[in-house]
CSV table of N, CA and C in Angstrom, one decimal:
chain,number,residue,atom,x,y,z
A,1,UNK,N,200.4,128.5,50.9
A,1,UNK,CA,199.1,128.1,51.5
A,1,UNK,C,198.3,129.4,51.8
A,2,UNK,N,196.9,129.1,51.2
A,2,UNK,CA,196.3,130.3,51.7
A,2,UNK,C,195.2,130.3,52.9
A,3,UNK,N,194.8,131.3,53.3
A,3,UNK,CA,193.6,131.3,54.6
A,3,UNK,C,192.7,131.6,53.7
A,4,UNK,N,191.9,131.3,53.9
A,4,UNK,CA,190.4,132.1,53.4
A,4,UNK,C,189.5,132.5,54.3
A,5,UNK,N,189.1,133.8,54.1
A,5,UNK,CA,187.9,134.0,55.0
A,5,UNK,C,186.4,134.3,54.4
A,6,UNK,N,185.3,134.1,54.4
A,6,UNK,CA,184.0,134.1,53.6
A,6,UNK,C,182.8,134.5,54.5
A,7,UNK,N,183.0,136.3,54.2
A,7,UNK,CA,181.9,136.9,55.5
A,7,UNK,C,180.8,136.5,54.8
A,8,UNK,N,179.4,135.9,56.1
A,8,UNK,CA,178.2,135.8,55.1
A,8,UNK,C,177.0,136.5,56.4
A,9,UNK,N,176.3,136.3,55.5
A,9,UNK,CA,174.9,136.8,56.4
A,9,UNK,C,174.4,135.2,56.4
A,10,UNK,N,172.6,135.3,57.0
A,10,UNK,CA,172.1,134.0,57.3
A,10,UNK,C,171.5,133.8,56.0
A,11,UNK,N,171.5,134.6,55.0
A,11,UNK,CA,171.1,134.5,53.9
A,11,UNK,C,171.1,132.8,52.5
A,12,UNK,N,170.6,132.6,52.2
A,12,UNK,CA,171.0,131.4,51.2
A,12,UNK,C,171.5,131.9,50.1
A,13,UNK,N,171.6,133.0,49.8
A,13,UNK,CA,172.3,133.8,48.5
A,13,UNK,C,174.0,133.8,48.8
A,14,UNK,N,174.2,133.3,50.0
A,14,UNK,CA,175.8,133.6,50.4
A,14,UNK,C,176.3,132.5,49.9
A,15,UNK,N,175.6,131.5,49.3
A,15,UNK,CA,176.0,130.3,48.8
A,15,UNK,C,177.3,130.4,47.9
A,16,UNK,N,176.8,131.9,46.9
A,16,UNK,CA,177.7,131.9,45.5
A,16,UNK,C,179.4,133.1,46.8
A,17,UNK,N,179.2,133.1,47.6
A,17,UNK,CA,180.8,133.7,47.9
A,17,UNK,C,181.2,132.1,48.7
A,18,UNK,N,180.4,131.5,49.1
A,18,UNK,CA,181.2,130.3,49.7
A,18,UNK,C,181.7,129.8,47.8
A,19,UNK,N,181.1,129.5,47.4
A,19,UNK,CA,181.4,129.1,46.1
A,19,UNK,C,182.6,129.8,45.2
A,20,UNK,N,182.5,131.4,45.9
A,20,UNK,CA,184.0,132.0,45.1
A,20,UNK,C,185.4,132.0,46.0
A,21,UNK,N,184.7,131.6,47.1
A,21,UNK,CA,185.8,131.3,48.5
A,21,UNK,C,186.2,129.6,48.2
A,22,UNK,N,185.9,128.6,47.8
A,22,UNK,CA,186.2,127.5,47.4
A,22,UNK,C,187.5,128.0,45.7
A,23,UNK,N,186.8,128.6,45.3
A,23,UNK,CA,187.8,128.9,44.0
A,23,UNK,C,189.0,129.4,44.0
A,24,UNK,N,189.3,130.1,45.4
A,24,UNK,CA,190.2,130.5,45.6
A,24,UNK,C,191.4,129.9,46.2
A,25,UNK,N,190.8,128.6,46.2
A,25,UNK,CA,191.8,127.9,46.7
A,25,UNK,C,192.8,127.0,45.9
A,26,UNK,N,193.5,126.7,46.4
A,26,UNK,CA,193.9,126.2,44.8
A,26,UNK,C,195.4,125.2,45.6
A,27,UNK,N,195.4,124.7,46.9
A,27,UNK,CA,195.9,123.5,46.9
A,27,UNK,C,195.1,122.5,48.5
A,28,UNK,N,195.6,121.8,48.5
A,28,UNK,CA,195.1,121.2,49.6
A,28,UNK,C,195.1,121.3,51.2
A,29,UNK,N,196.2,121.9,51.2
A,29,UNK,CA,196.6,123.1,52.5
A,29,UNK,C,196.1,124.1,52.5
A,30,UNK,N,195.5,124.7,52.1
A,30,UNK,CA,194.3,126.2,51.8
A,30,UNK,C,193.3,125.7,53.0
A,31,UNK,N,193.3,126.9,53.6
A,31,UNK,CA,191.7,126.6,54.7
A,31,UNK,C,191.1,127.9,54.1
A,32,UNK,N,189.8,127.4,54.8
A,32,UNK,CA,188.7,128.8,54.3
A,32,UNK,C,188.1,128.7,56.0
A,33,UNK,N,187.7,129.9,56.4
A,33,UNK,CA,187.1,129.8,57.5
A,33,UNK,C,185.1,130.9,57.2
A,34,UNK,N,184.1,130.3,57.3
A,34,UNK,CA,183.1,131.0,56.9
A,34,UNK,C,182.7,131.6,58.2
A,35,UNK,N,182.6,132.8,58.0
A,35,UNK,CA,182.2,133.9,59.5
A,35,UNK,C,180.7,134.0,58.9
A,36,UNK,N,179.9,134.4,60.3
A,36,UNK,CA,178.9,135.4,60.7
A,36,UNK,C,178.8,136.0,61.6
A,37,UNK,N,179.1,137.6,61.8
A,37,UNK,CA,178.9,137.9,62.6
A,37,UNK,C,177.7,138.8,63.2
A,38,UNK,N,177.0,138.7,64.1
A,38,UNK,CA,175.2,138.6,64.3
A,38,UNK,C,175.6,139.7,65.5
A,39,UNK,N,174.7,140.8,66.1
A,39,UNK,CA,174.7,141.5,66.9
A,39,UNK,C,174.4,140.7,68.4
A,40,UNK,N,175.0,141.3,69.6
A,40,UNK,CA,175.2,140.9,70.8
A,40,UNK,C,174.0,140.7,71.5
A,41,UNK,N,172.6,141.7,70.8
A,41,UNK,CA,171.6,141.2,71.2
A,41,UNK,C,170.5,140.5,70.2
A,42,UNK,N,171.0,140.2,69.3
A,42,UNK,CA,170.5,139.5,68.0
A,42,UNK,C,170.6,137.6,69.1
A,43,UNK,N,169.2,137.1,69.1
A,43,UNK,CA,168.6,135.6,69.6
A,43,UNK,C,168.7,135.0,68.4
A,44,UNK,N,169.6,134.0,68.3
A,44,UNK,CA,169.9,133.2,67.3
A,44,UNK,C,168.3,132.2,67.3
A,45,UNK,N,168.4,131.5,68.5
A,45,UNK,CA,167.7,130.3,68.7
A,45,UNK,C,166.4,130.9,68.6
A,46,UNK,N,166.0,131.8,69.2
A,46,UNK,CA,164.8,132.3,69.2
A,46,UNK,C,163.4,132.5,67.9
A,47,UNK,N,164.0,132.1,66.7
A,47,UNK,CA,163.2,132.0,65.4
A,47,UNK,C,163.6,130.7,64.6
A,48,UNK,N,162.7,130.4,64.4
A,48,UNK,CA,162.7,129.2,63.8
A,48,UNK,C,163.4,129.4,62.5
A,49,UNK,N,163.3,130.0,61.7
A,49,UNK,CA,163.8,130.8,60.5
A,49,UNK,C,165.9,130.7,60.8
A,50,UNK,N,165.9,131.5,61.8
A,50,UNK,CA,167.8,131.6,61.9
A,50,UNK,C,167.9,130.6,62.1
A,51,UNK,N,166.9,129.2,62.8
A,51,UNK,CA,167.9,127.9,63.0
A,51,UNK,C,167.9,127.1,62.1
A,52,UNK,N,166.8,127.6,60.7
A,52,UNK,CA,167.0,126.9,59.6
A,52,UNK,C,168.0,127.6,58.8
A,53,UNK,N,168.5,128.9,59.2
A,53,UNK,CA,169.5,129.7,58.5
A,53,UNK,C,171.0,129.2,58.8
A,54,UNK,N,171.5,128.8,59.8
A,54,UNK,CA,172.0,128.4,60.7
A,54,UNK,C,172.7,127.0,59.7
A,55,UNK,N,171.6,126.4,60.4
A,55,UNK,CA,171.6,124.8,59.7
A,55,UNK,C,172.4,124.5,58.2
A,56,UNK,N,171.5,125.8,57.5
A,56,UNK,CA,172.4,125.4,55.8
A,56,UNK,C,173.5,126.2,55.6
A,57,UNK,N,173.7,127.0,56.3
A,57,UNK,CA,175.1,127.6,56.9
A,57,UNK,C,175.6,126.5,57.0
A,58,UNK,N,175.8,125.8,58.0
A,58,UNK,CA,176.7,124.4,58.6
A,58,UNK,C,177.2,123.7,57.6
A,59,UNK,N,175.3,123.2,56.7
A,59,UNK,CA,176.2,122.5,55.8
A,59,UNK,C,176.8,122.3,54.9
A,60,UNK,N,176.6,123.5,53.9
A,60,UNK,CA,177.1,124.5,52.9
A,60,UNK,C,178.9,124.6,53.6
A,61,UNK,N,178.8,124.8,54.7
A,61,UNK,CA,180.5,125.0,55.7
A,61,UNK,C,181.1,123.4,54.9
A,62,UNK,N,180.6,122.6,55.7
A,62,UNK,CA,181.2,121.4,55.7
A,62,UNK,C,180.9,120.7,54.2
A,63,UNK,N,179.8,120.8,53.6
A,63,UNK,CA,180.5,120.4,51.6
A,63,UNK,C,181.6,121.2,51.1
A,64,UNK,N,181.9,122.5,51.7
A,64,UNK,CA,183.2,123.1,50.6
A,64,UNK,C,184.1,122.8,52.3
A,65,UNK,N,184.3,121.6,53.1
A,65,UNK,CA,185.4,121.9,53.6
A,65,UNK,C,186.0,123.1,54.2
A,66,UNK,N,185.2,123.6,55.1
A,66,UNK,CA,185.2,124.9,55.6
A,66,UNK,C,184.8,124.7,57.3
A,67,UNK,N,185.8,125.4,57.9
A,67,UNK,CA,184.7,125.8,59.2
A,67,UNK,C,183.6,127.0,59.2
A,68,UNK,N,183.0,126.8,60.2
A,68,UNK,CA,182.0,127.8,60.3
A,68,UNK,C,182.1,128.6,62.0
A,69,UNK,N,182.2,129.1,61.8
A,69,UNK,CA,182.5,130.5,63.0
A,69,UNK,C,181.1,131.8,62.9
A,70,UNK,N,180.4,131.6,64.0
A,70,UNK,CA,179.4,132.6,64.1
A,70,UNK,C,179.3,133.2,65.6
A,71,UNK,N,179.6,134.2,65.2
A,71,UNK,CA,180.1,135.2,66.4
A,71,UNK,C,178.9,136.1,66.8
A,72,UNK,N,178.9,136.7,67.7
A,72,UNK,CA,178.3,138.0,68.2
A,72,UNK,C,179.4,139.2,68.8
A,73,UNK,N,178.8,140.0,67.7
A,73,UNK,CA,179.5,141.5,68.2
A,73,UNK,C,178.6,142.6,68.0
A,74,UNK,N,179.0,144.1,68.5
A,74,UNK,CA,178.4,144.7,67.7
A,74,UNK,C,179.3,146.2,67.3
A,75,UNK,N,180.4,145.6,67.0
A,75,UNK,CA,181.6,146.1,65.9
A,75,UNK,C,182.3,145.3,65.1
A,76,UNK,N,181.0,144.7,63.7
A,76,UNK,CA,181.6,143.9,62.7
A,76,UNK,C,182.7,144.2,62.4
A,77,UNK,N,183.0,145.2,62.0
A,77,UNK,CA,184.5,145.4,61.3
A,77,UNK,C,185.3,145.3,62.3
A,78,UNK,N,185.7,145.3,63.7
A,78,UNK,CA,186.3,145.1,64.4
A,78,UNK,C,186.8,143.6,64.5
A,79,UNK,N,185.7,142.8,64.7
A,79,UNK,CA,185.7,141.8,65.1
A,79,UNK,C,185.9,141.1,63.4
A,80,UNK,N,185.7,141.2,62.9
A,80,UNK,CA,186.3,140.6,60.8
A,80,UNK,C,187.5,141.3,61.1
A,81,UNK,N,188.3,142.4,61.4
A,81,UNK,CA,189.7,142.6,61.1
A,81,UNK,C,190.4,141.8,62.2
A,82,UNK,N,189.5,141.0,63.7
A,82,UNK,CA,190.6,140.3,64.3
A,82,UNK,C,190.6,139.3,64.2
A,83,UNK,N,189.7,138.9,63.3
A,83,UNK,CA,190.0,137.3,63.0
A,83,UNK,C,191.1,137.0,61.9
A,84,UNK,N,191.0,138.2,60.6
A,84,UNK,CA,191.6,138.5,59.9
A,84,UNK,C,193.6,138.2,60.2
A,85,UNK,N,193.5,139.1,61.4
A,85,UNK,CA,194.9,139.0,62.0
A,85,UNK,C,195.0,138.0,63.0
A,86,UNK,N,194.3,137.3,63.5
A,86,UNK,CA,194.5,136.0,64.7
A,86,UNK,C,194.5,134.9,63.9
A,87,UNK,N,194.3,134.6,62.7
A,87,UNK,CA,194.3,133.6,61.8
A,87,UNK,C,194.8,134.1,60.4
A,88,UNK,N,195.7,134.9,60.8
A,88,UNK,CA,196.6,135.1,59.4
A,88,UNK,C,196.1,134.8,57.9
A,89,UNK,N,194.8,135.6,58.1
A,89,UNK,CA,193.2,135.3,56.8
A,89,UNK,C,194.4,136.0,55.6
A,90,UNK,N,194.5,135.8,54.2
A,90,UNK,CA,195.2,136.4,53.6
A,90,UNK,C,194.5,136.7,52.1
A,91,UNK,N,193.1,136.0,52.4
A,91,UNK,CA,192.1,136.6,51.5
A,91,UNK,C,190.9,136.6,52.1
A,92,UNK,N,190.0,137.5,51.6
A,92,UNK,CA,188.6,137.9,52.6
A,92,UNK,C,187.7,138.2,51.2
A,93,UNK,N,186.3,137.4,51.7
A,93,UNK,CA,185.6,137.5,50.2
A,93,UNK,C,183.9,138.3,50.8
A,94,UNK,N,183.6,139.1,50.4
A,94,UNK,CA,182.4,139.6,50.9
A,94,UNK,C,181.1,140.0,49.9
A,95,UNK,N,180.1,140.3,50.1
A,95,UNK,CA,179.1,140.3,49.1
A,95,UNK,C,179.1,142.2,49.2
A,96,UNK,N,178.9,142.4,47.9
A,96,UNK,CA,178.8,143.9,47.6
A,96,UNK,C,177.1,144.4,48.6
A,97,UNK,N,177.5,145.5,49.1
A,97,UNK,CA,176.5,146.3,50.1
A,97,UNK,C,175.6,146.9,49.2
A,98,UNK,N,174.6,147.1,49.8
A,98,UNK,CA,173.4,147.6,48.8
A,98,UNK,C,173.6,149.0,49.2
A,99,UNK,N,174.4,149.3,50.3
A,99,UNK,CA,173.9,150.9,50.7
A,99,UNK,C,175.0,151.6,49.8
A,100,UNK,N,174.3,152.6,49.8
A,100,UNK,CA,174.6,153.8,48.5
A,100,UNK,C,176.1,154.1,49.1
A,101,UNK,N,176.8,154.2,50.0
A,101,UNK,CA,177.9,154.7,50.1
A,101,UNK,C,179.0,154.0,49.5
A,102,UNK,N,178.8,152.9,49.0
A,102,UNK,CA,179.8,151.6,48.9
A,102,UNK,C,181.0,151.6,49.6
A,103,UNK,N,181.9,152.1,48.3
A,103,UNK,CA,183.7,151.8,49.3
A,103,UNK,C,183.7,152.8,50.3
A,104,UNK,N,183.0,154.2,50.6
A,104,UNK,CA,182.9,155.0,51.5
A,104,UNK,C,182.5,154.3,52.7
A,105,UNK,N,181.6,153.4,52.7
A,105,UNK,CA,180.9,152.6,54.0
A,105,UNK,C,181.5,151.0,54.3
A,106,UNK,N,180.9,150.6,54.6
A,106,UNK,CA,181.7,149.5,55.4
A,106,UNK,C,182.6,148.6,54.4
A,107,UNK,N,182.4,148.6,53.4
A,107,UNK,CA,183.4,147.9,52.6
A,107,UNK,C,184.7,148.4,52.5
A,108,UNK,N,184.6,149.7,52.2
A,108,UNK,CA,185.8,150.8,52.2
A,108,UNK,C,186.4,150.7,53.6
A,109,UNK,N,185.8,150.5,54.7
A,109,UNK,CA,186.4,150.4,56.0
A,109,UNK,C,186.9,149.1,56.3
A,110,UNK,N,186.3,148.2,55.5
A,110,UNK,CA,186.9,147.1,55.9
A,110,UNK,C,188.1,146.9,54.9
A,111,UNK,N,188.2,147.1,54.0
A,111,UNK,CA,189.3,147.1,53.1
A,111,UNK,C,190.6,147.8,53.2
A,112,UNK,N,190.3,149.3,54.3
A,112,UNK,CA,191.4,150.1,54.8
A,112,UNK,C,191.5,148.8,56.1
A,113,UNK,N,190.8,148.4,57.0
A,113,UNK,CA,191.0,147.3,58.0
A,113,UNK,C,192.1,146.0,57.8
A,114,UNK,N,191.8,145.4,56.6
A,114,UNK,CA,192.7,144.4,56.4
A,114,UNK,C,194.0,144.6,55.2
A,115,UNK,N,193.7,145.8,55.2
A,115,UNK,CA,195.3,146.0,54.2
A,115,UNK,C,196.4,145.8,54.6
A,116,UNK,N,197.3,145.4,53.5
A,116,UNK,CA,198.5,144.9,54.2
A,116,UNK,C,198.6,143.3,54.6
A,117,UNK,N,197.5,143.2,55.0
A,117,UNK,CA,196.7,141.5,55.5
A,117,UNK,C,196.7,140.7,54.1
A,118,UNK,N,195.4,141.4,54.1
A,118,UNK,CA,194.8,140.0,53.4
A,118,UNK,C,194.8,141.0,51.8
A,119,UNK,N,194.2,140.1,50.7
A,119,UNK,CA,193.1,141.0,49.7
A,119,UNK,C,191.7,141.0,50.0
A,120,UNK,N,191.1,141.8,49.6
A,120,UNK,CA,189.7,141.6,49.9
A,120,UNK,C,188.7,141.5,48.3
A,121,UNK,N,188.0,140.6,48.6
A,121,UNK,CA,187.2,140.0,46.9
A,121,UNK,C,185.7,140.6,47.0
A,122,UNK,N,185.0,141.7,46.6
A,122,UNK,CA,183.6,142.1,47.0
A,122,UNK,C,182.9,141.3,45.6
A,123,UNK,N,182.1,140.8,45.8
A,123,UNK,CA,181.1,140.4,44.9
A,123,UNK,C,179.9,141.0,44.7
A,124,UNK,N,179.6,141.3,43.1
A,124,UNK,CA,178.4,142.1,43.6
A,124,UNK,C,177.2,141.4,43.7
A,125,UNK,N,175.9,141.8,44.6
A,125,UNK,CA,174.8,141.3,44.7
A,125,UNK,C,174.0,140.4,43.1
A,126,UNK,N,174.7,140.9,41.9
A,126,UNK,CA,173.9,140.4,41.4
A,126,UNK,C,174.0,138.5,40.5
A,127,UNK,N,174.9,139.0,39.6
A,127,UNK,CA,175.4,137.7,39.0
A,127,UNK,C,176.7,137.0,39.4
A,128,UNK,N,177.1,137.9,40.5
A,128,UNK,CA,178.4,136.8,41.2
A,128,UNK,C,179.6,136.1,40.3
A,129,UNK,N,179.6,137.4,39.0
A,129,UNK,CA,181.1,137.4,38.3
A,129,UNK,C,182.4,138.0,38.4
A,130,UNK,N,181.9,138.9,39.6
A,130,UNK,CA,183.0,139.9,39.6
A,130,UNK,C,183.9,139.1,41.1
A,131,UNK,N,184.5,139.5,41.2
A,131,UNK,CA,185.3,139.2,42.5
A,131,UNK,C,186.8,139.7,42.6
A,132,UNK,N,187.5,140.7,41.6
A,132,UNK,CA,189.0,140.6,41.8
A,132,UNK,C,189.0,141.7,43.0
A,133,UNK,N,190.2,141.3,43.5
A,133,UNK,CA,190.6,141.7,44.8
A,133,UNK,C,190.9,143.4,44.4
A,134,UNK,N,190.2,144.1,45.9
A,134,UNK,CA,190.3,146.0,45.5
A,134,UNK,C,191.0,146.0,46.8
């Protein structure tokens, strides 16, 4: 049985990792859990925009059979490696970072974070072919 975990932003482009987090599953006991995690002082409700982001979040969750978990922290990687370990996540799928440092910056930390755990699947921003686990 596998866990799935599928970090997204509020973005609608997060569609295609929910879509490579669905492929990963491969029996009927497989859960996927879809995270966001938003800063502590980041107002969800307060823009009309996040509650439409929100919304297709939900239901993009529940067509691929997924929870959806949207958190506030403001140590993502903290709080992605303890979900990672409080729900025995044993794959983690994330969209590739635009910032120039790549595996040196938060991907690279997150990937030293869940080792040993899980694998971790980076997809890159563009055509959403790549995904093997680094």
């Amino acid at each position: 049985m596998s866990r799935i975990m599928v970090c997204v932003t509020k973005q609608k482009t997060c569609q295609r990792l929910i879509d490579y987090g669905k492929s990963l599953m491969t029996s009927d006991e497989d859960t996927m859990h879809i995270i966001h995690v938003a800063g502590i002082d980041y107002n969800f409700l307060g823009d009309s925009e996040d509650g439409r982001a929100l919304e297709y979040l939900y239901e993009k969750a529940r067509e691929a059979g997924a929870d959806l978990l949207v958190l506030k922290s403001d140590d993502v990687l903290e709080t992605l490696a303890d979900i990672v370990k409080d729900n025995r996540i044993d794959k983690v799928v994330v969209g590739a970072s635009r910032e120039e440092k790549g595996f040196d910056g938060f991907i690279g930390n997150l990937r030293d974070a869940v080792k040993g755990s899980a694998e971790l699947y980076v997809l890159d921003y563009g055509d959403g072919k790549d995904g093997s686990p680094v």
